[in-house]
Coordinates of C-alpha atoms in Angstrom, one line a residue:
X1 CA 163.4 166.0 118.1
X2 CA 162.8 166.2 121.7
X3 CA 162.4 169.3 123.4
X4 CA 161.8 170.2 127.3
X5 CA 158.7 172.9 127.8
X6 CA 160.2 173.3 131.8
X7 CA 162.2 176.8 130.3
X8 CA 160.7 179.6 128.8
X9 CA 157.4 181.6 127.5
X10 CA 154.7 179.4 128.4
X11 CA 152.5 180.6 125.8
X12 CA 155.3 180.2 123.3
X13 CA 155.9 176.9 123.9
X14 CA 152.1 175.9 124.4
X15 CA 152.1 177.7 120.4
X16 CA 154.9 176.0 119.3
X17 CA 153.5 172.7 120.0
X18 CA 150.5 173.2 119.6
X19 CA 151.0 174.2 116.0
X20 CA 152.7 171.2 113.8
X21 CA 150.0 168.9 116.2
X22 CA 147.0 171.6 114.6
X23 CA 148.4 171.4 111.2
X24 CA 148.1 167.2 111.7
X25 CA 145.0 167.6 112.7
X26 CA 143.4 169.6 110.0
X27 CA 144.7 167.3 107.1
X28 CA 143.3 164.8 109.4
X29 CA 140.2 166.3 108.3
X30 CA 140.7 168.0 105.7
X31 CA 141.0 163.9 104.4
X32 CA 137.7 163.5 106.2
X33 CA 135.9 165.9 104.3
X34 CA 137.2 165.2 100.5
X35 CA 136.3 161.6 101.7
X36 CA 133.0 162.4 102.4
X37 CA 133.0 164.7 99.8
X38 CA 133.9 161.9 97.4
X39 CA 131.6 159.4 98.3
X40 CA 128.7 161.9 98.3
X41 CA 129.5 163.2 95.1
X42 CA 130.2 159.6 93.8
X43 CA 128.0 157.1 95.3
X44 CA 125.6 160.0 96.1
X45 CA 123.1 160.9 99.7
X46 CA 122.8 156.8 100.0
X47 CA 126.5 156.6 100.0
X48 CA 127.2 159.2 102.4
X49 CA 124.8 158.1 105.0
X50 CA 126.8 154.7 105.0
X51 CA 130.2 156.1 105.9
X52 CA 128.6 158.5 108.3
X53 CA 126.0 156.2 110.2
X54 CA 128.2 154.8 112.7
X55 CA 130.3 157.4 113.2
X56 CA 129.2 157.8 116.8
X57 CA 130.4 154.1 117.3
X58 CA 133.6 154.4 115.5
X59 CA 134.3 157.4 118.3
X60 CA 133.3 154.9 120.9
X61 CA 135.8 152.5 119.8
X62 CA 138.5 154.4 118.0
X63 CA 138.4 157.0 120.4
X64 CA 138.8 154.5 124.1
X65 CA 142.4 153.3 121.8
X66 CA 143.5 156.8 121.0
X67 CA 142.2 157.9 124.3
X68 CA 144.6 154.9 126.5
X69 CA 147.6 156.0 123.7
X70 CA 147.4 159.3 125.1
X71 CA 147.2 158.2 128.9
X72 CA 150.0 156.5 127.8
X73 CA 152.4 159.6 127.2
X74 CA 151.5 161.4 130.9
X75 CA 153.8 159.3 132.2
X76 CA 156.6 159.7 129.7
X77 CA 156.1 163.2 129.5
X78 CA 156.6 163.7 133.3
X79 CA 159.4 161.1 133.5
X80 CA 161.1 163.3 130.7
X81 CA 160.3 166.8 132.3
X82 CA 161.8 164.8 135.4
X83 CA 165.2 163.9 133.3
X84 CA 164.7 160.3 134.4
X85 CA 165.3 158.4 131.5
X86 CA 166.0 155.3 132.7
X87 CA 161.8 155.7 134.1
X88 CA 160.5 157.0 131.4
X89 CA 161.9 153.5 128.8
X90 CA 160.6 151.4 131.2
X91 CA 157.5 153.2 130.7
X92 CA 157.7 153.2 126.4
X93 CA 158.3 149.4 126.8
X94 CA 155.0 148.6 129.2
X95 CA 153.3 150.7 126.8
X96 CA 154.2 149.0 123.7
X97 CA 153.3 145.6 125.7
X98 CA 150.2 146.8 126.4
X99 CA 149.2 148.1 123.1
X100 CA 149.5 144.8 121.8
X101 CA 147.5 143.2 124.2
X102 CA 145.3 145.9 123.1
X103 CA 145.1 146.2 119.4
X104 CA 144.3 141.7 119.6
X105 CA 141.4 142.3 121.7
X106 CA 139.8 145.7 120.0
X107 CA 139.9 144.2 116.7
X108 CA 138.5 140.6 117.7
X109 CA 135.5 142.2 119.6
X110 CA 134.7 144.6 117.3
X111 CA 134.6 142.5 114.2
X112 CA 132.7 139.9 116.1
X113 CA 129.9 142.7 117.3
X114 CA 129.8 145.1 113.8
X115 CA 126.1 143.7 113.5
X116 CA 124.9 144.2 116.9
X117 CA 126.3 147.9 116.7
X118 CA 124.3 148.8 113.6
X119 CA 121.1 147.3 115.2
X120 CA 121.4 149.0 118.0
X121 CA 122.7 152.5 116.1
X122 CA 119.0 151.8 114.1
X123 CA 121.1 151.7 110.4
X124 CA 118.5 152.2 107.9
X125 CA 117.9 149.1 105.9
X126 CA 118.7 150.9 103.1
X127 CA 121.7 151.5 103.6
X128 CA 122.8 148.6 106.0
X129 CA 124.8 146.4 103.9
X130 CA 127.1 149.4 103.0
X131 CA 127.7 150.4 105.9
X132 CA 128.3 147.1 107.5
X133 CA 131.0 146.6 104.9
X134 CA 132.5 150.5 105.6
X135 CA 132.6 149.3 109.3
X136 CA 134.2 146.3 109.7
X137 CA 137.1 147.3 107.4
X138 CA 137.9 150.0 109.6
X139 CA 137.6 147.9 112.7
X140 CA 140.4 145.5 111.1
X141 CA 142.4 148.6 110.8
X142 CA 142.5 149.2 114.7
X143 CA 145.8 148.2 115.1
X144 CA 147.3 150.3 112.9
X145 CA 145.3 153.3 114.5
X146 CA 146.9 151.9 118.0
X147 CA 150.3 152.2 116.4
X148 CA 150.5 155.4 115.0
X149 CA 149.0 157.0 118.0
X150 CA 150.9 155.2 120.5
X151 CA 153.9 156.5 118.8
X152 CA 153.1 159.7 118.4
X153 CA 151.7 160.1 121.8
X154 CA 155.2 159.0 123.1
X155 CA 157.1 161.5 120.7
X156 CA 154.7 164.3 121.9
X157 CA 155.5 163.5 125.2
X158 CA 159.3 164.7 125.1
X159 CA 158.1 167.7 123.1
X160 CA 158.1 166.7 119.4
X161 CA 154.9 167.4 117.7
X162 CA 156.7 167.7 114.4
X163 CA 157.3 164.4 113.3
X164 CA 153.6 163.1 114.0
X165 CA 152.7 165.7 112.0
X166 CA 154.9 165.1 109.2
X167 CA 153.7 161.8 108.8
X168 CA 150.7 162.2 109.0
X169 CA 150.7 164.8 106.3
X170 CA 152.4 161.7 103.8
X171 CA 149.4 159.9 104.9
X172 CA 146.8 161.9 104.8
X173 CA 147.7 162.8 100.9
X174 CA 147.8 159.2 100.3
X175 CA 144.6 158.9 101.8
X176 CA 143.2 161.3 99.4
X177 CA 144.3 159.0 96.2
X178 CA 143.4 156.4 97.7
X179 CA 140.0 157.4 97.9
X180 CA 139.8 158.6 94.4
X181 CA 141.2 154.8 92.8
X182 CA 139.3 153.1 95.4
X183 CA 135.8 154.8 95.3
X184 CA 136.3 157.3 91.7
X185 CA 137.7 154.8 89.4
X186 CA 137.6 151.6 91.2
X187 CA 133.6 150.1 91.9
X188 CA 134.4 149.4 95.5
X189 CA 132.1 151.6 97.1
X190 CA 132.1 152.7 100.4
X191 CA 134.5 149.9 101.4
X192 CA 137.0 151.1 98.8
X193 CA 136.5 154.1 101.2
X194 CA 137.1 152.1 104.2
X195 CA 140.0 150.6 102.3
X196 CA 142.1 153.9 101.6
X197 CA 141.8 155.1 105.4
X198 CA 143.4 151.9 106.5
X199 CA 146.1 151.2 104.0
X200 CA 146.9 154.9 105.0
X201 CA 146.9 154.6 108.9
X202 CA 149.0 151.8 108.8
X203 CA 151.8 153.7 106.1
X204 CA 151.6 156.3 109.3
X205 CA 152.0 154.0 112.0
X206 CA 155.0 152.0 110.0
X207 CA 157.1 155.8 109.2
X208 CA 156.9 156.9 113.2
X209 CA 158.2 153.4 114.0
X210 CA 161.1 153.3 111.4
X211 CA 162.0 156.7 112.5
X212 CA 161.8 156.0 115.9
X213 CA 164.1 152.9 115.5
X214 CA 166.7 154.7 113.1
X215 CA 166.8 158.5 114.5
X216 CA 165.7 158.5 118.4
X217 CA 167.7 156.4 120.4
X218 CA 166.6 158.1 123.5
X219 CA 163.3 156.5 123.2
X220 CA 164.2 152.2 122.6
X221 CA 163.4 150.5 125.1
X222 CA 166.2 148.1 126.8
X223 CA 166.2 144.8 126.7
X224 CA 165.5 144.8 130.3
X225 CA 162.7 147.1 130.1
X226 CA 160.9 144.6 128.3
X227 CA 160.3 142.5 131.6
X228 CA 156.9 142.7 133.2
X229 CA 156.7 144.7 136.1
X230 CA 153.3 145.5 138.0
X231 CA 154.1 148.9 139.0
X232 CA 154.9 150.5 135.5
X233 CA 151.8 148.5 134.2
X234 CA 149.5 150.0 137.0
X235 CA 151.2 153.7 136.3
X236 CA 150.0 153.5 132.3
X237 CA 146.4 151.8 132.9
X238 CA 146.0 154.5 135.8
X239 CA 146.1 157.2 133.1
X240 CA 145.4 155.4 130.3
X241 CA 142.3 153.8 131.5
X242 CA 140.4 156.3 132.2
X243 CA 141.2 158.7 128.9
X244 CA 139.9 155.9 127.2
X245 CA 136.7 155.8 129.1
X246 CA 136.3 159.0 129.2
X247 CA 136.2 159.0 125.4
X248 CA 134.4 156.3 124.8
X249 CA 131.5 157.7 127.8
X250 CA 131.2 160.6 125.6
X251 CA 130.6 158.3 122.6
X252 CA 127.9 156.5 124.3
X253 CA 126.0 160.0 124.5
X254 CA 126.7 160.6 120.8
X255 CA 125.6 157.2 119.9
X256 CA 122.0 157.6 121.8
X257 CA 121.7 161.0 119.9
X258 CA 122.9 159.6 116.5
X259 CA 120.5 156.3 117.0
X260 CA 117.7 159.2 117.9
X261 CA 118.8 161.0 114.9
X262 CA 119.5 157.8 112.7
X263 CA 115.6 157.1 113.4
X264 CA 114.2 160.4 111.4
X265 CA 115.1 159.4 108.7
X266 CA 117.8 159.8 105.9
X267 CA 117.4 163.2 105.3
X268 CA 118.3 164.0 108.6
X269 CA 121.3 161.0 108.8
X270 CA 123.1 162.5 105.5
X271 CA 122.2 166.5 107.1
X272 CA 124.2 165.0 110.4
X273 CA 126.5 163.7 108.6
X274 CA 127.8 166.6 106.7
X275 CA 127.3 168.9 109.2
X276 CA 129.5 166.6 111.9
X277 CA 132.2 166.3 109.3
X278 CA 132.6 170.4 109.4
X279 CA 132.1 170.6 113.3
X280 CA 135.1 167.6 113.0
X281 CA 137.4 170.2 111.3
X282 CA 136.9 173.0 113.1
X283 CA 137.4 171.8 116.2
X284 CA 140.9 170.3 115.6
X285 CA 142.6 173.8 117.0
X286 CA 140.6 172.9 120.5
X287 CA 142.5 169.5 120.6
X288 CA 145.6 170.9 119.5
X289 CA 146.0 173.8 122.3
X290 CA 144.8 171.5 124.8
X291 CA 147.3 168.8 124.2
X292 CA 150.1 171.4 124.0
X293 CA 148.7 172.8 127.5
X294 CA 148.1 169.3 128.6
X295 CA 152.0 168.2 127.7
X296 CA 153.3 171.4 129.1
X297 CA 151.5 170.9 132.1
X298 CA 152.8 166.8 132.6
X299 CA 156.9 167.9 131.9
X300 CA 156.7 170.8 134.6
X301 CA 155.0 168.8 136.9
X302 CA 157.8 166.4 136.8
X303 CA 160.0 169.3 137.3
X304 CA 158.6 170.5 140.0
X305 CA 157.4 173.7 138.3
X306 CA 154.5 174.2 139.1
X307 CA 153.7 178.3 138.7
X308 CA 154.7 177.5 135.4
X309 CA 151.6 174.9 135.5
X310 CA 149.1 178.1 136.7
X311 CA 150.1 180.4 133.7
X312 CA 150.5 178.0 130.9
X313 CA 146.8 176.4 131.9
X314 CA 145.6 180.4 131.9
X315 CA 147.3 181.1 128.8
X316 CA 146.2 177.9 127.1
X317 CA 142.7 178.4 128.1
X318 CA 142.5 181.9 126.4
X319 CA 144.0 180.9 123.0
X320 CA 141.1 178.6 123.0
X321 CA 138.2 180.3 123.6
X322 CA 139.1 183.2 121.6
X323 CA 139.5 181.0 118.6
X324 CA 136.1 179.0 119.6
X325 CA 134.2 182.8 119.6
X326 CA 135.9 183.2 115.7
X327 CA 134.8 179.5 114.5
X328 CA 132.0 179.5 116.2
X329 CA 130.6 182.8 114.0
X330 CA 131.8 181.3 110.8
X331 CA 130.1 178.5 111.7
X332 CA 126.6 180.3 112.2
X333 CA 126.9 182.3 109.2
X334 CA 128.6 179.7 106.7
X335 CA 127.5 176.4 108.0
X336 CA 125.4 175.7 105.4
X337 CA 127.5 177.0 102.4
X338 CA 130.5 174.6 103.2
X339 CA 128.1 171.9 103.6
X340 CA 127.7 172.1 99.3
X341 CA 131.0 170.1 99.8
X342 CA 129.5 166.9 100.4
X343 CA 126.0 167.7 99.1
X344 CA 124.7 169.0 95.4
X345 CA 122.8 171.9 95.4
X346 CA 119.5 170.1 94.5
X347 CA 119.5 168.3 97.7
X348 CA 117.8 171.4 99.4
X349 CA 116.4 169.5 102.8
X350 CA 119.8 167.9 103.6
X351 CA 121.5 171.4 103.2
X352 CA 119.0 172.9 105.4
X353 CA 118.9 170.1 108.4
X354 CA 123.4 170.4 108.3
X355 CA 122.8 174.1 107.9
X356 CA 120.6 174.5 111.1
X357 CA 123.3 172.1 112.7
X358 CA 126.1 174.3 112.6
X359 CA 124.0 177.6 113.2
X360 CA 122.8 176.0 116.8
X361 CA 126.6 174.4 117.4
X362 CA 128.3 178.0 116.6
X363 CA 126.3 179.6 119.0
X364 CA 128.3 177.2 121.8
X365 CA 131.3 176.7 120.2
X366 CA 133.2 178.6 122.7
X367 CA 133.0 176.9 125.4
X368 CA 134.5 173.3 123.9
X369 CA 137.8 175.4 124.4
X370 CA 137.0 175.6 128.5
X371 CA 136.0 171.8 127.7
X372 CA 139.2 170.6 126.2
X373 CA 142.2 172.6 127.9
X374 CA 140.7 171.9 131.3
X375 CA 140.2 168.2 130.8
X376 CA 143.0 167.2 129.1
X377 CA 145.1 170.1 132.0
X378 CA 143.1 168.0 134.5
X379 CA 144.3 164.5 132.7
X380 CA 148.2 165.7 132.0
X381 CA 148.5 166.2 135.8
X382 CA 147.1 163.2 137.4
X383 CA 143.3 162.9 138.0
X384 CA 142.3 160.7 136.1
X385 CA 139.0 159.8 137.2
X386 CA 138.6 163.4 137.7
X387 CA 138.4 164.0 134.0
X388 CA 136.5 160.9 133.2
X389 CA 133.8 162.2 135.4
X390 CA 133.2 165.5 132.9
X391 CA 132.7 162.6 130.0
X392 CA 130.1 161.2 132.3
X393 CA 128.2 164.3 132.2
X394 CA 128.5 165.2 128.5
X395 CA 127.1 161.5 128.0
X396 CA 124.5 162.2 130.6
X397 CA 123.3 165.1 128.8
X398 CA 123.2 163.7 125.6
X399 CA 120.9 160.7 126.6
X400 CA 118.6 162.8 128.4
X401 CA 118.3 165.3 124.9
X402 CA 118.2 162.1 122.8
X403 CA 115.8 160.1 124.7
X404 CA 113.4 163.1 126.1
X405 CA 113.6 165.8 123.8
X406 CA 113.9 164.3 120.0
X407 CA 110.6 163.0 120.6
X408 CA 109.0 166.7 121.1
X409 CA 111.2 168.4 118.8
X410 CA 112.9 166.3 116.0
X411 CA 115.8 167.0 114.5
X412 CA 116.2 170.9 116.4
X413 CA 117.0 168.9 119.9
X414 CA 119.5 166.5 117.6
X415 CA 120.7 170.3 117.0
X416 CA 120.8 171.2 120.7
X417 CA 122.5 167.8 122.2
X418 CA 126.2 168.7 121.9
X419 CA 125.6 172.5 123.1
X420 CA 123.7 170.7 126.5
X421 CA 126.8 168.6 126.7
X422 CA 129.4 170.9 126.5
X423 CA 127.8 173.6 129.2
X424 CA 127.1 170.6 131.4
X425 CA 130.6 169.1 131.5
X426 CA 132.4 172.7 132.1
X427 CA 130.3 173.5 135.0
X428 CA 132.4 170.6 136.7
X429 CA 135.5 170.6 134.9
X430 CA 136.7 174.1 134.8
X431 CA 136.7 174.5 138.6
X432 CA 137.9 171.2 139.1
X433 CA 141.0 172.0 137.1
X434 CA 141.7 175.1 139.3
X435 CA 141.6 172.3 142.3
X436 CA 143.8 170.6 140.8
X437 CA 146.3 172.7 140.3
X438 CA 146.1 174.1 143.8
X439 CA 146.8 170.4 145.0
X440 CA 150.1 169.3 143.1
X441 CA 150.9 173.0 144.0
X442 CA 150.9 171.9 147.4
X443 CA 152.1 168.6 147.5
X444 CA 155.2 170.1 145.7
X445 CA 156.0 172.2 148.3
X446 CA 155.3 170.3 151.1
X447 CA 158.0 167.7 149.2

């Protein structure tokens, strides 16, 4: 149900939102983690090196779609706050145009390139062929991905965060047996693996459609919305664009310091692996409070609200640092202990390399919750290339860890990377988010 966020408690609302979108998000990876925790228990170290390889390059690609989905819904969101609904359909429509467009191209590339992008991720050659099957599965599922998330972007937009999640509940359980048939009982392997996470995906994508169609009239599209136009199109790829980049320029980073990383070794691949699975998780509160920020922000910027903007950006950025100082200690002092969910107890040097991981990443942790609510505050009220700029750093950093220090220190500056990263990028993106807000604050009034 759609719901304006231009009356009442800021932090309320930003909570509100923020969490059926959190509770998504944690099955989300909660389904990561018995996945990985299947195939590592099944098909053993080998097996979850394969699904965990190219995870770096999945994020490249996976996240530039989910990050132009979410572009997508700045628009509708302030179109909404705006009450201009006759805008904000035109919008949904040049949207779902260019989502297709989208999904056609992604997938074709992708498939096409899945042996260039192990090569250049430096895949082990034992454990190539499985993860050459793992990849290319998912990339055929791309369009899927681009559905659900374009859909749930737009719902998000006019303040539902329920029904995303709902959905992706259904899908993340049948995700779960899925994975069991496919990789338990059935001999698939890790593409039966692959195989689950799409079938699911798409079951999401189809629900937010059919409900869309059947129970929210306020978002179809005319028929005469569905005429190109320039100007809507330059609107979405305006804000789209660049969300995409900037995920996909913080991928490149993580792909230079998972190639560094995929180079020492297996040990070190499956250690990663488990450790990034449990750094996945805990982070999904950090992308929930900075959506709801980011979506509060968009809708009172469209009303013209913008003192409302200042406190809910405050208010937003101290719900997630406080909860980044909480995770960030479990993380030190039980890091390696959750990591006996993917890995037996006999595999001593794996559980010590994700171990270390999470000790070094909780130390930091913090300071992703500056990170996300500022760039995606920054994002939800315009500047674009503004926010695409912090993911230039973060990559930045990563490369120069990756490429400079994993010679001298192994696997502990694989450990440091993300921390250099995330320090880097808020050094720039926290005061440019205060600058930003002082801007629309006073173009608003001088309207």
């Amino acid at each position: 149900m759609a719901k304006s966020m231009t009356e009442g408690r800021p932090f309320r609302l930003i909570l509100r939102f923020a969490l059926p979108l959190l509770v998504g998000n944690l099955l989300q990876q909660t389904y990561n983690m018995i996945d990985a925790a299947i195939v590592g228990q099944v098909l053993g170290s080998d097996g979850l090196a394969a699904v965990g390889a190219t995870s770096s390059a999945q994020f490249l690609i996976l996240g530039f779609c989910l990050g132009m989905c979410t572009g997508f819904g700045v628009p509708v969101a302030s179109s909404f706050g705006a009450n201009d609904t006759r805008q904000m359909k035109d919008y949904i429509a040049h949207a779902m145009l260019i989502a297709a467009v989208l999904a056609v191209v992604m997938t074709s590339l992708c498939v096409a390139l899945c042996p260039t992008i192990l090569r250049i991720l430096s895949v082990p050659e034992d454990i190539f062929a499985d993860t050459y099957s793992y990849l290319v599965i998912i990339f055929l599922g791309i369009p899927f991905i681009i559905l659900y998330n374009l859909l749930a972007s737009i719902l998000r937009s006019v303040g539902d965060s329920r029904t995303p999640f709902v959905f992706l509940a259904i899908s993340t359980v049948l995700n779960i047996f899925l994975d069991i048939l496919c990789v338990a009982i059935l001999p698939l392997g890790c593409a039966g693996a692959a195989i689950a996470t799409v079938v699911a995906q798409g079951i999401s994508g189809l629900l937010c459609l059919v409900y869309i169609w059947k129970k929210v009239p306020l978002l179809h599209p005319e028929r005469m919305d569905g005429r190109f136009r320039a100007r809507p199109v330059k609107r979405l790829l305006a804000m789209g664009l660049p969300m995409g980049f900037q995920f996909s320029v913080t991928a490149i980073g993580s792909m230079t310091m998972q190639s560094a990383n995929n180079a020492l070794g297996s040990i070190y691949v499956s250690g990663f692996t488990a450790g990034n699975r449990i750094k996945q998780f805990v982070m999904c509160p950090f992308d929930a409070i900075a959506t709801a920020t980011s979506v509060f922000c968009s809708q009172n910027l469209g009303a013209g609200k913008t003192d409302r903007i200042t406190k809910g950006f405050r208010e937003g950025l101290a719900l997630a640092v406080g909860y980044g100082v909480i995770a960030g200690i479990v993380l030190i002092f039980a890091g390696r202990t959750l990591s006996l969910l993917f890995v037996s107890s006999d595999e001593v040097e794996i559980l010590d390399a994700s171990g270390k991981y999470l000790r070094y990443i909780g130390v930091f942790f913090w300071t992703l919750g500056f990170l996300n609510v500022s760039r995606l505050t920054t994002q939800g009220l315009g500047f674009s290339g503004r926010a695409i700029f912090s993911g230039v750093i973060e990559m930045i950093a990563r490369v120069v860890v990756s490429r400079v220090f994993v010679p001298i220190a192994g696997f502990t500056a694989i450990c440091c990377a993300d921390q250099a990263a995330w320090i880097a990028a808020i050094l720039y993106i926290v005061p440019m988010c205060f600058y930003c807000i002082a801007k629309v604050r006073r173009q608003v009034r001088e309207k």
